[in-house]
């Protein structure tokens, strides 16, 4: 299997490379860039010295690729995907370009023109654990966003199996700084972010329609959520802390059992025991999503905390998991990484 | 004015010292400890070399003190306060011992015996901006907790002036590690907390009844909240992100104006302009509380983000503010510190 | 006294502002910028909301200033200082433009044209503790670099009072990231620097000739040093670890006594007791320089560790100290800040 | 191959586990502890949930082990190793107990009784790249310390191939906090270490005799070094910055070529190009040692910067590399991990 990575110089790109270079069924991994063509990968990233000393290439010249991963800024995939499909490549897109089925939602939240409608229709949303069959059969996979992955995996069992008030869902999300990418600016400046905890884009983040689209599909009715993202002074990790009003009583223990049973066949989702609370460090460098929850009888709400490594299960890790599924391999292939702790 | 600090070797204690040593109306600042008596303060804390080279004393020998600050672990103040009052000292207590009016609430949430009832009755809750008159007249001041200070200042104008659903209040709180004090353990171990974001004590934190008690008093009915604390890999800073359902429509701009007007006479509370979102670093080392908010018309909720330095407005800074109020001085005396940025 | 700050939007600028706004003999503090004129200071830096809401001005319009602080990038002061002197203002320059007496040294190390020779001659090097008399009398003060301040204060007593091998001096220096300023780039990008320790500009840093110039002056002969700077994943703080071969035996205790006696009249230099090793955090936010040392009998070398806050004693703090000296005030005026710990 | 890990609950232990659980020639990995016997590994370390849910065992009951890794505090291996050898197990010891050939050196620097002389004689020092033949043949391997690994790999080519002044060697070393282990105390307390850079044990660290022993062996004469360790506020990573006086002129380029040639057969040592300076993050999570150097013609010294991940090449990674060598496998087996960046 020959694969390519578009946007290989970004953080999503090098994380894909880290996984794919050791992937047993991947023969060649070709690296593409729009901005640094001709440079060696190891000049852009000296941590790859002696590992990958090949020059970066221009994606226009790509050929002989079975599957192309796109880890590029918004707008790239919308234009590039049709061309790659025409060449006969499959596509796994890590950007937000192909996630919203409705082009006008994309325009509203991303402030740019959407991808062609037929591509949006064709694209399968790659929340691996919840959409295995469709993933297996598609030629265009749209890899979920980091916040949506943590949020949706944390909510899915509740929504599929229990009675809740759909208007009550609140997601308070926190992310490490690598989620902002490698582009330099005050928003990624060390001295501005270090020893600092920030809130941003209250109720305005572009992952909101992505989460609502999936929740709405599961519930069979439109869902509107409160979603507030924050930045944590650390490189990797996301926690989504979620609040949902239960309309029927259930104990913490029983709800945890129900979650464990829901994810029985999902090797990357780990539901924590009662009283055991998730931490982002416990999934760092791995493809796990750890979920803890507690029913608060005083308020009638359940509080769910879901953690992932934003560059792994929130981006490259899930993309490789989907790559495995699309090829009929064990979904853990190349992903049996133990979290790097401490 | 001669003051003393019980628990001077903890983080609350050295922050009090930092403020009081430069306080213009404070003559002497005597340092007490239960554990390290006889040591020089500058041996325990070398950053105080040449500033404070006096030996630490035992509180039993305290005399000639006008006001005693108590910055000790739970349980100390419950026992010590009556003795100090008997000696004719006033008391400013930074612990949680005197905050809950109902001793049985204390027992339930703190798992230890409460302070004597007459002390609890006498103690005035020192949320400076909202309780100025009572603070001025008391001999026993109970300084608010760090999470309650950020939360209550963020909610007060809403609750006093607008129509909300009292059952809807959710507080998602995040704190730097210094809130856990100087005691060593896995819970304060560098390699465990660095590059890590944790949730803890979901719905079980001892600051819950403190917040509910004050909200209930303001609203004239019992209030039950969802409160979830988290730990952020940084030393100082708290953000409380709060979600409240509005029962009448109001725009972000108008609500901000209402907040600004509410805090017109409060020099330490800064309400942010629309679109300007608070960050903990912007109050670091200072006594400010910065509040930002946004009405989300999609959900009918207002999202409020309130930040403080947990050791300043969340502990020592507010204690000094109350000390000023108790003595009839300008509340900013000794507290005109510009945030240390970056 | 009316003062101005050129380069007020940089980190040196806001630290100067933090100190000067509370300085008892400073009436007005006018803020200048080349890039953000017309903006409010509190728009550029929201942590100054309600403290400083004045618009930033263009330095060409400056008038009525007694002393102008220049905290600008290399090259600005070389051009601006003559103009300001002509207007009758005194100048305190925090950049490197006026530090090297020899213009050709400046050209070699800074790769740009030097300031006019008469300005370089006139400028007094403001290492406060070692140059008090000249500082008092000058109209142009060149504030030392951050690395040179830590290094020179750590070496001065040794060089003035003891027999050493001048060719043996090695300075291994470490700095927090704020030393790189507020300009965004990969070199200040959070995810690149966090959890990372870097070496840079080995033997090529522009502070080398500054240190050598002062050492040479003290020793009466040219001195060549090894100097290696590193970046530490923290915002503030510098440590210079220095190695010098002693040509006569002396014990650690006696050498420490000699240092203490050398700095007896220097309130901001604290020489640590034997066995007590300095830490950057113990001077954070303050103007102290803490020095620890140990004679290693096995090697015949003394190892000296000297720490400062790079934005305080390494920049704005020392500039205010010099401002005090230039005006005949106690050098601690406005600088009696206790380190912010933890 | 069945292996065991003594001290599995420490940071060295979990890093060994992370590597060995995915090691292709390792069948069983049994976990031992002295302090937490009976607990599940995943209770002690929840990041191992669903990966390793076996109970921890007591080492006295160990049987059927081919090779035992010991990652325990000082003193354990000195007693345990003879017993394990008697049982017919091979031993790879990560502690300092078996590194110093001379028991009295151990007593002096470690302040405790040494291991039996016959064990010290038998133990082979596992600096993999420099001692391959002996490693292959031994039953007792003493894995090098973290500081010695970074230092010795950085100095080896210089010492083997070039003319230097042996009295001139100075090593200024910096380590992340995980090097201090998981034991809680003020020395590993988050708020004390965060935003702090410390020097410690100047000229007194127990890794000094280890480095001197190996250098002395290579040079054929006793060598005395200056060695100063520091703590960096990050979890992983070591940099050793080293200063050596050259007694014959050589250019940076030629010296780098000589280093590259020296390490031609060493896949884990990467010598950087001229002008490319190492960073700890570029080896994080991997077994690489990156070395950069610069000849400073002004001083006649070479400055060498050598970086490793202290838990990998500085502990568990090198132990697994030696495990591979002892078994005749490719030394990269199970260690082809790309650095986790960013």
XYZ file of C-alpha atoms in Angstrom, chain C residues 108-109 167-174 190-204 208 212 223-228 230 232-236 239 241 243 277-282 292-294 296 298-299 301 303 305 307 341-342, chain D residues 108-109 167-174 190-204 208 212 223-228 230 232-236 239 241 243 277-282 292-294 296 298-299 301 303 305 307 341-342:
120
model
C 30.504 42.616 13.936
C 28.168 41.136 16.552
C 41.533 32.453 30.079
C 39.490 29.951 32.067
C 36.135 31.732 32.254
C 33.220 29.684 30.934
C 29.635 30.892 31.186
C 26.845 28.405 30.580
C 23.685 30.522 30.542
C 20.000 29.601 30.559
C 4.482 27.379 22.295
C 4.383 23.804 21.030
C 7.969 24.043 19.761
C 9.409 25.345 23.045
C 7.250 23.715 25.668
C 8.807 20.558 27.154
C 11.981 21.436 25.303
C 15.454 22.581 26.285
C 17.508 24.149 23.518
C 21.013 25.461 23.023
C 21.522 28.306 20.546
C 24.130 30.676 19.146
C 27.032 28.713 20.679
C 29.915 31.193 21.003
C 28.052 33.679 18.806
C 29.655 38.059 24.482
C 34.210 40.701 27.639
C 39.517 38.689 28.214
C 38.039 35.991 26.008
C 35.233 33.857 27.364
C 33.256 30.811 26.354
C 29.557 31.699 26.466
C 26.707 29.342 25.590
C 20.160 28.012 26.242
C 14.373 26.975 29.247
C 10.647 26.203 28.941
C 9.508 28.905 31.350
C 8.559 32.539 30.860
C 10.950 34.398 33.176
C 20.712 31.422 35.437
C 26.466 28.894 35.702
C 33.364 28.054 35.811
C 21.798 26.829 45.739
C 19.975 29.546 43.786
C 16.772 29.037 41.811
C 15.271 31.425 39.290
C 11.852 31.261 40.946
C 13.276 32.799 44.110
C 25.576 30.833 45.043
C 29.031 29.355 44.662
C 31.129 26.346 45.471
C 35.548 22.368 43.860
C 38.988 18.253 43.031
C 39.328 20.490 39.978
C 37.666 25.572 39.901
C 31.432 27.153 40.164
C 25.472 30.246 39.827
C 20.082 34.096 38.918
C 6.469 32.759 44.982
C 5.347 30.200 44.036
C 31.895 7.552 49.119
C 29.420 8.867 46.531
C 42.012 18.431 32.864
C 39.797 20.780 30.910
C 36.560 18.780 30.755
C 33.542 20.626 32.100
C 30.028 19.171 31.896
C 27.094 21.465 32.528
C 24.071 19.162 32.589
C 20.333 19.833 32.628
C 4.804 21.006 41.043
C 4.467 24.571 42.305
C 8.079 24.573 43.527
C 9.559 23.371 40.234
C 7.263 24.855 37.632
C 8.594 28.100 36.132
C 11.835 27.445 37.953
C 15.371 26.535 36.928
C 17.560 25.104 39.676
C 21.141 24.027 40.140
C 21.873 21.240 42.623
C 24.655 19.035 43.996
C 27.395 21.181 42.422
C 30.429 18.907 42.072
C 28.775 16.299 44.295
C 30.605 12.028 38.577
C 35.307 9.702 35.385
C 40.454 12.064 34.755
C 38.809 14.662 36.969
C 35.856 16.591 35.649
C 33.679 19.511 36.685
C 30.072 18.367 36.608
C 27.073 20.531 37.512
C 20.430 21.429 36.931
C 14.568 22.068 33.986
C 10.798 22.574 34.327
C 9.813 19.815 31.934
C 9.118 16.120 32.429
C 11.601 14.432 30.095
C 21.116 18.065 27.730
C 26.687 20.968 27.414
C 33.525 22.278 27.223
C 21.784 22.711 17.428
C 20.168 19.884 19.394
C 16.960 20.174 21.397
C 15.655 17.692 23.937
C 12.215 17.617 22.315
C 13.716 16.186 19.137
C 25.837 18.974 18.078
C 29.175 20.667 18.423
C 31.061 23.818 17.600
C 35.219 28.072 19.177
C 38.382 32.403 19.957
C 38.912 30.199 23.000
C 37.591 25.018 23.088
C 31.475 23.027 22.891
C 25.748 19.549 23.284
C 20.644 15.349 24.252
C 6.926 15.762 18.348
C 5.639 18.272 19.283
